[in-house]
PDB file of C-alpha atoms in Angstrom:
ATOM      1  CA  MET A   1      -0.102  -0.138  -0.231  1.00  0.00           C
ATOM      2  CA  ILE A   2       1.445   3.751  -1.230  1.00  0.00           C
ATOM      3  CA  LEU A   3      -0.031   6.614   0.233  1.00  0.00           C
ATOM      4  CA  ASP A   4       0.319   9.244  -2.338  1.00  0.00           C
ATOM      5  CA  GLN A   5       0.491  13.164  -0.117  1.00  0.00           C
ATOM      6  CA  GLN A   6      -2.447  14.248  -2.513  1.00  0.00           C
ATOM      7  CA  ASN A   7      -4.532  10.966  -1.994  1.00  0.00           C
ATOM      8  CA  ILE A   8      -4.546  12.228   1.442  1.00  0.00           C
ATOM      9  CA  PHE A   9      -7.652  13.253   3.718  1.00  0.00           C
ATOM     10  CA  PHE A  10      -6.306  13.293   7.328  1.00  0.00           C
ATOM     11  CA  ASP A  11      -2.228  11.921   7.792  1.00  0.00           C
ATOM     12  CA  ALA A  12      -1.846  11.303  11.361  1.00  0.00           C
ATOM     13  CA  ALA A  13      -4.723  13.211  12.968  1.00  0.00           C
ATOM     14  CA  THR A  14      -5.864  13.160  16.358  1.00  0.00           C
ATOM     15  CA  SER A  15      -9.441  13.923  15.249  1.00  0.00           C
ATOM     16  CA  ILE A  16     -11.341  12.760  12.992  1.00  0.00           C
ATOM     17  CA  THR A  17     -14.272  15.367  13.139  1.00  0.00           C
ATOM     18  CA  SER A  18     -13.103  18.297  11.216  1.00  0.00           C
ATOM     19  CA  GLY A  19     -13.446  18.632   7.498  1.00  0.00           C
ATOM     20  CA  SER A  20     -10.276  16.643   5.691  1.00  0.00           C
ATOM     21  CA  ASN A  21      -7.930  17.504   2.651  1.00  0.00           C
ATOM     22  CA  VAL A  22     -10.236  17.962  -0.202  1.00  0.00           C
ATOM     23  CA  ILE A  23      -9.155  16.249  -3.064  1.00  0.00           C
ATOM     24  CA  VAL A  24      -9.592  17.232  -6.803  1.00  0.00           C
ATOM     25  CA  ASN A  25     -11.204  14.401  -8.974  1.00  0.00           C
ATOM     26  CA  GLU A  26     -10.889  16.018 -12.167  1.00  0.00           C
ATOM     27  CA  ALA A  27     -11.963  13.086 -14.020  1.00  0.00           C
ATOM     28  CA  GLY A  28     -14.667  12.070 -12.059  1.00  0.00           C
ATOM     29  CA  ASP A  29     -15.303   7.572 -11.888  1.00  0.00           C
ATOM     30  CA  ALA A  30     -12.792   5.520 -12.648  1.00  0.00           C
ATOM     31  CA  GLY A  31     -12.817   2.153 -14.335  1.00  0.00           C
ATOM     32  CA  ASP A  32     -11.557   0.838 -11.024  1.00  0.00           C
ATOM     33  CA  PRO A  33     -11.982   2.659  -8.418  1.00  0.00           C
ATOM     34  CA  LEU A  34      -9.755   3.544  -5.509  1.00  0.00           C
ATOM     35  CA  PHE A  35     -10.099   2.195  -2.503  1.00  0.00           C
ATOM     36  CA  LEU A  36     -10.581   4.694   0.645  1.00  0.00           C
ATOM     37  CA  VAL A  37      -8.489   3.264   3.606  1.00  0.00           C
ATOM     38  CA  ALA A  38      -8.353   4.659   7.361  1.00  0.00           C
ATOM     39  CA  LYS A  39      -5.646   3.326   9.714  1.00  0.00           C
ATOM     40  CA  SER A  40      -4.722   3.734  13.158  1.00  0.00           C
ATOM     41  CA  THR A  41      -1.318   3.903  15.254  1.00  0.00           C
ATOM     42  CA  ALA A  42      -2.967   1.896  17.931  1.00  0.00           C
ATOM     43  CA  LYS A  43      -6.128  -0.576  18.992  1.00  0.00           C
ATOM     44  CA  GLU A  44      -9.612   1.130  18.822  1.00  0.00           C
ATOM     45  CA  THR A  45     -11.307   0.414  21.218  1.00  0.00           C
ATOM     46  CA  ALA A  46     -14.753   1.439  19.761  1.00  0.00           C
ATOM     47  CA  SER A  47     -15.923   1.940  16.468  1.00  0.00           C
ATOM     48  CA  LEU A  48     -14.924   4.924  14.280  1.00  0.00           C
ATOM     49  CA  THR A  49     -17.455   5.805  10.977  1.00  0.00           C
ATOM     50  CA  PHE A  50     -15.790   7.636   8.002  1.00  0.00           C
ATOM     51  CA  THR A  51     -17.959   9.793   5.413  1.00  0.00           C
ATOM     52  CA  LEU A  52     -17.024  10.414   2.256  1.00  0.00           C
ATOM     53  CA  LYS A  53     -18.565  13.047   0.413  1.00  0.00           C
ATOM     54  CA  THR A  54     -17.926  14.526  -2.883  1.00  0.00           C
ATOM     55  CA  SER A  55     -19.414  18.115  -4.716  1.00  0.00           C
ATOM     56  CA  ASP A  56     -18.268  20.285  -7.474  1.00  0.00           C
ATOM     57  CA  SER A  57     -17.312  23.078  -5.232  1.00  0.00           C
ATOM     58  CA  GLU A  58     -14.344  23.264  -3.827  1.00  0.00           C
ATOM     59  CA  ALA A  59     -15.888  24.294  -0.636  1.00  0.00           C
ATOM     60  CA  MET A  60     -18.040  21.251  -0.926  1.00  0.00           C
ATOM     61  CA  SER A  61     -21.035  23.144  -0.873  1.00  0.00           C
ATOM     62  CA  GLY A  62     -24.364  21.153  -1.766  1.00  0.00           C
ATOM     63  CA  ALA A  63     -21.941  18.128  -0.362  1.00  0.00           C
ATOM     64  CA  VAL A  64     -23.419  14.222  -1.144  1.00  0.00           C
ATOM     65  CA  ASN A  65     -22.228  11.437   0.312  1.00  0.00           C
ATOM     66  CA  LEU A  66     -20.882   9.347  -1.800  1.00  0.00           C
ATOM     67  CA  GLY A  67     -20.325   6.337   1.316  1.00  0.00           C
ATOM     68  CA  VAL A  68     -20.530   5.874   4.844  1.00  0.00           C
ATOM     69  CA  PHE A  69     -17.322   3.202   6.134  1.00  0.00           C
ATOM     70  CA  ALA A  70     -17.809   1.817  10.127  1.00  0.00           C
ATOM     71  CA  SER A  71     -14.796   0.415  11.715  1.00  0.00           C
ATOM     72  CA  PRO A  72     -15.366  -2.922  13.815  1.00  0.00           C
ATOM     73  CA  ALA A  73     -14.738  -1.939  17.491  1.00  0.00           C
ATOM     74  CA  ASN A  74     -11.133  -3.058  18.919  1.00  0.00           C
ATOM     75  CA  ALA A  75      -9.779  -2.633  15.533  1.00  0.00           C
ATOM     76  CA  GLU A  76      -6.014  -1.854  14.732  1.00  0.00           C
ATOM     77  CA  GLY A  77      -4.060  -0.913  11.865  1.00  0.00           C
ATOM     78  CA  VAL A  78      -6.265  -0.875   8.451  1.00  0.00           C
ATOM     79  CA  LEU A  79     -10.189   0.099   9.908  1.00  0.00           C
ATOM     80  CA  VAL A  80     -11.331   0.276   6.858  1.00  0.00           C
ATOM     81  CA  ALA A  81     -10.576  -0.522   3.097  1.00  0.00           C
ATOM     82  CA  ALA A  82     -13.549  -0.232   0.735  1.00  0.00           C
ATOM     83  CA  LYS A  83     -13.732   0.529  -3.136  1.00  0.00           C
ATOM     84  CA  ILE A  84     -14.785   4.121  -3.568  1.00  0.00           C
ATOM     85  CA  PRO A  85     -18.440   3.967  -5.131  1.00  0.00           C
ATOM     86  CA  TYR A  86     -19.305   5.356  -8.467  1.00  0.00           C
ATOM     87  CA  GLY A  87     -20.712   8.534  -8.599  1.00  0.00           C
ATOM     88  CA  ALA A  88     -17.266  11.194  -7.733  1.00  0.00           C
ATOM     89  CA  LYS A  89     -18.243  14.697  -8.889  1.00  0.00           C
ATOM     90  CA  LYS A  90     -14.877  17.237  -8.803  1.00  0.00           C
ATOM     91  CA  TYR A  91     -13.716  16.872  -4.801  1.00  0.00           C
ATOM     92  CA  LEU A  92     -13.617  14.616  -2.184  1.00  0.00           C
ATOM     93  CA  SER A  93     -13.529  14.797   1.101  1.00  0.00           C
ATOM     94  CA  VAL A  94     -14.120  12.883   4.359  1.00  0.00           C
ATOM     95  CA  THR A  95     -15.702  13.301   7.960  1.00  0.00           C
ATOM     96  CA  GLY A  96     -15.421  10.813  10.573  1.00  0.00           C
ATOM     97  CA  SER A  97     -17.824  10.638  13.941  1.00  0.00           C
ATOM     98  CA  GLY A  98     -15.554   8.627  17.133  1.00  0.00           C
ATOM     99  CA  THR A  99     -13.066   9.770  19.619  1.00  0.00           C
ATOM    100  CA  PRO A 100      -9.918   8.168  17.845  1.00  0.00           C
ATOM    101  CA  ALA A 101      -7.293   6.356  20.611  1.00  0.00           C
ATOM    102  CA  GLY A 102      -4.556   6.564  17.908  1.00  0.00           C
ATOM    103  CA  LYS A 103      -3.075   8.964  15.122  1.00  0.00           C
ATOM    104  CA  ILE A 104      -5.288   8.330  11.973  1.00  0.00           C
ATOM    105  CA  THR A 105      -4.625   8.353   8.435  1.00  0.00           C
ATOM    106  CA  VAL A 106      -7.411   8.011   5.809  1.00  0.00           C
ATOM    107  CA  ALA A 107      -6.023   8.128   2.337  1.00  0.00           C
ATOM    108  CA  LEU A 108      -7.209   7.229  -1.200  1.00  0.00           C
ATOM    109  CA  VAL A 109      -4.700   4.144  -2.592  1.00  0.00           C
ATOM    110  CA  SER A 110      -5.062   1.244  -5.921  1.00  0.00           C
ATOM    111  CA  ASP A 111      -3.769  -1.281  -3.833  1.00  0.00           C
ATOM    112  CA  VAL A 112      -4.186  -2.754   0.033  1.00  0.00           C
ATOM    113  CA  ASP A 113      -2.223  -5.683   1.265  1.00  0.00           C
ATOM    114  CA  ASN A 114      -3.741  -7.887   3.004  1.00  0.00           C
ATOM    115  CA  TRP A 115      -1.337  -8.574   5.868  1.00  0.00           C
ATOM    116  CA  TYR A 116      -0.832  -4.672   6.702  1.00  0.00           C
ATOM    117  CA  LYS A 117      -1.390  -3.724   9.967  1.00  0.00           C
TER     118      LYS A 117
END
């Protein structure tokens, strides 16, 4: 799993409830969509929820939810790894809910190693 700085929503964040970085998605939907990955540096005793939003505006006005992804309780390492749904507009962002125990990184990646923690 390779993280590209331009595709990172949260980078070692201790809070996920405020807005993430906005990623420019000029091309819309891909033939083979990327994965949305959320990983933690600690064991997360409670579930965390990540909402992928999309909009035609960089300010994310009129954003719609593209997908909602919840991690299992007591997860560690990779909390969420899911292909992003079709329907992406020009911009993407992520909001989260829950209080992380560790530092959270959320990004778009092309592949996820099944052994990665």
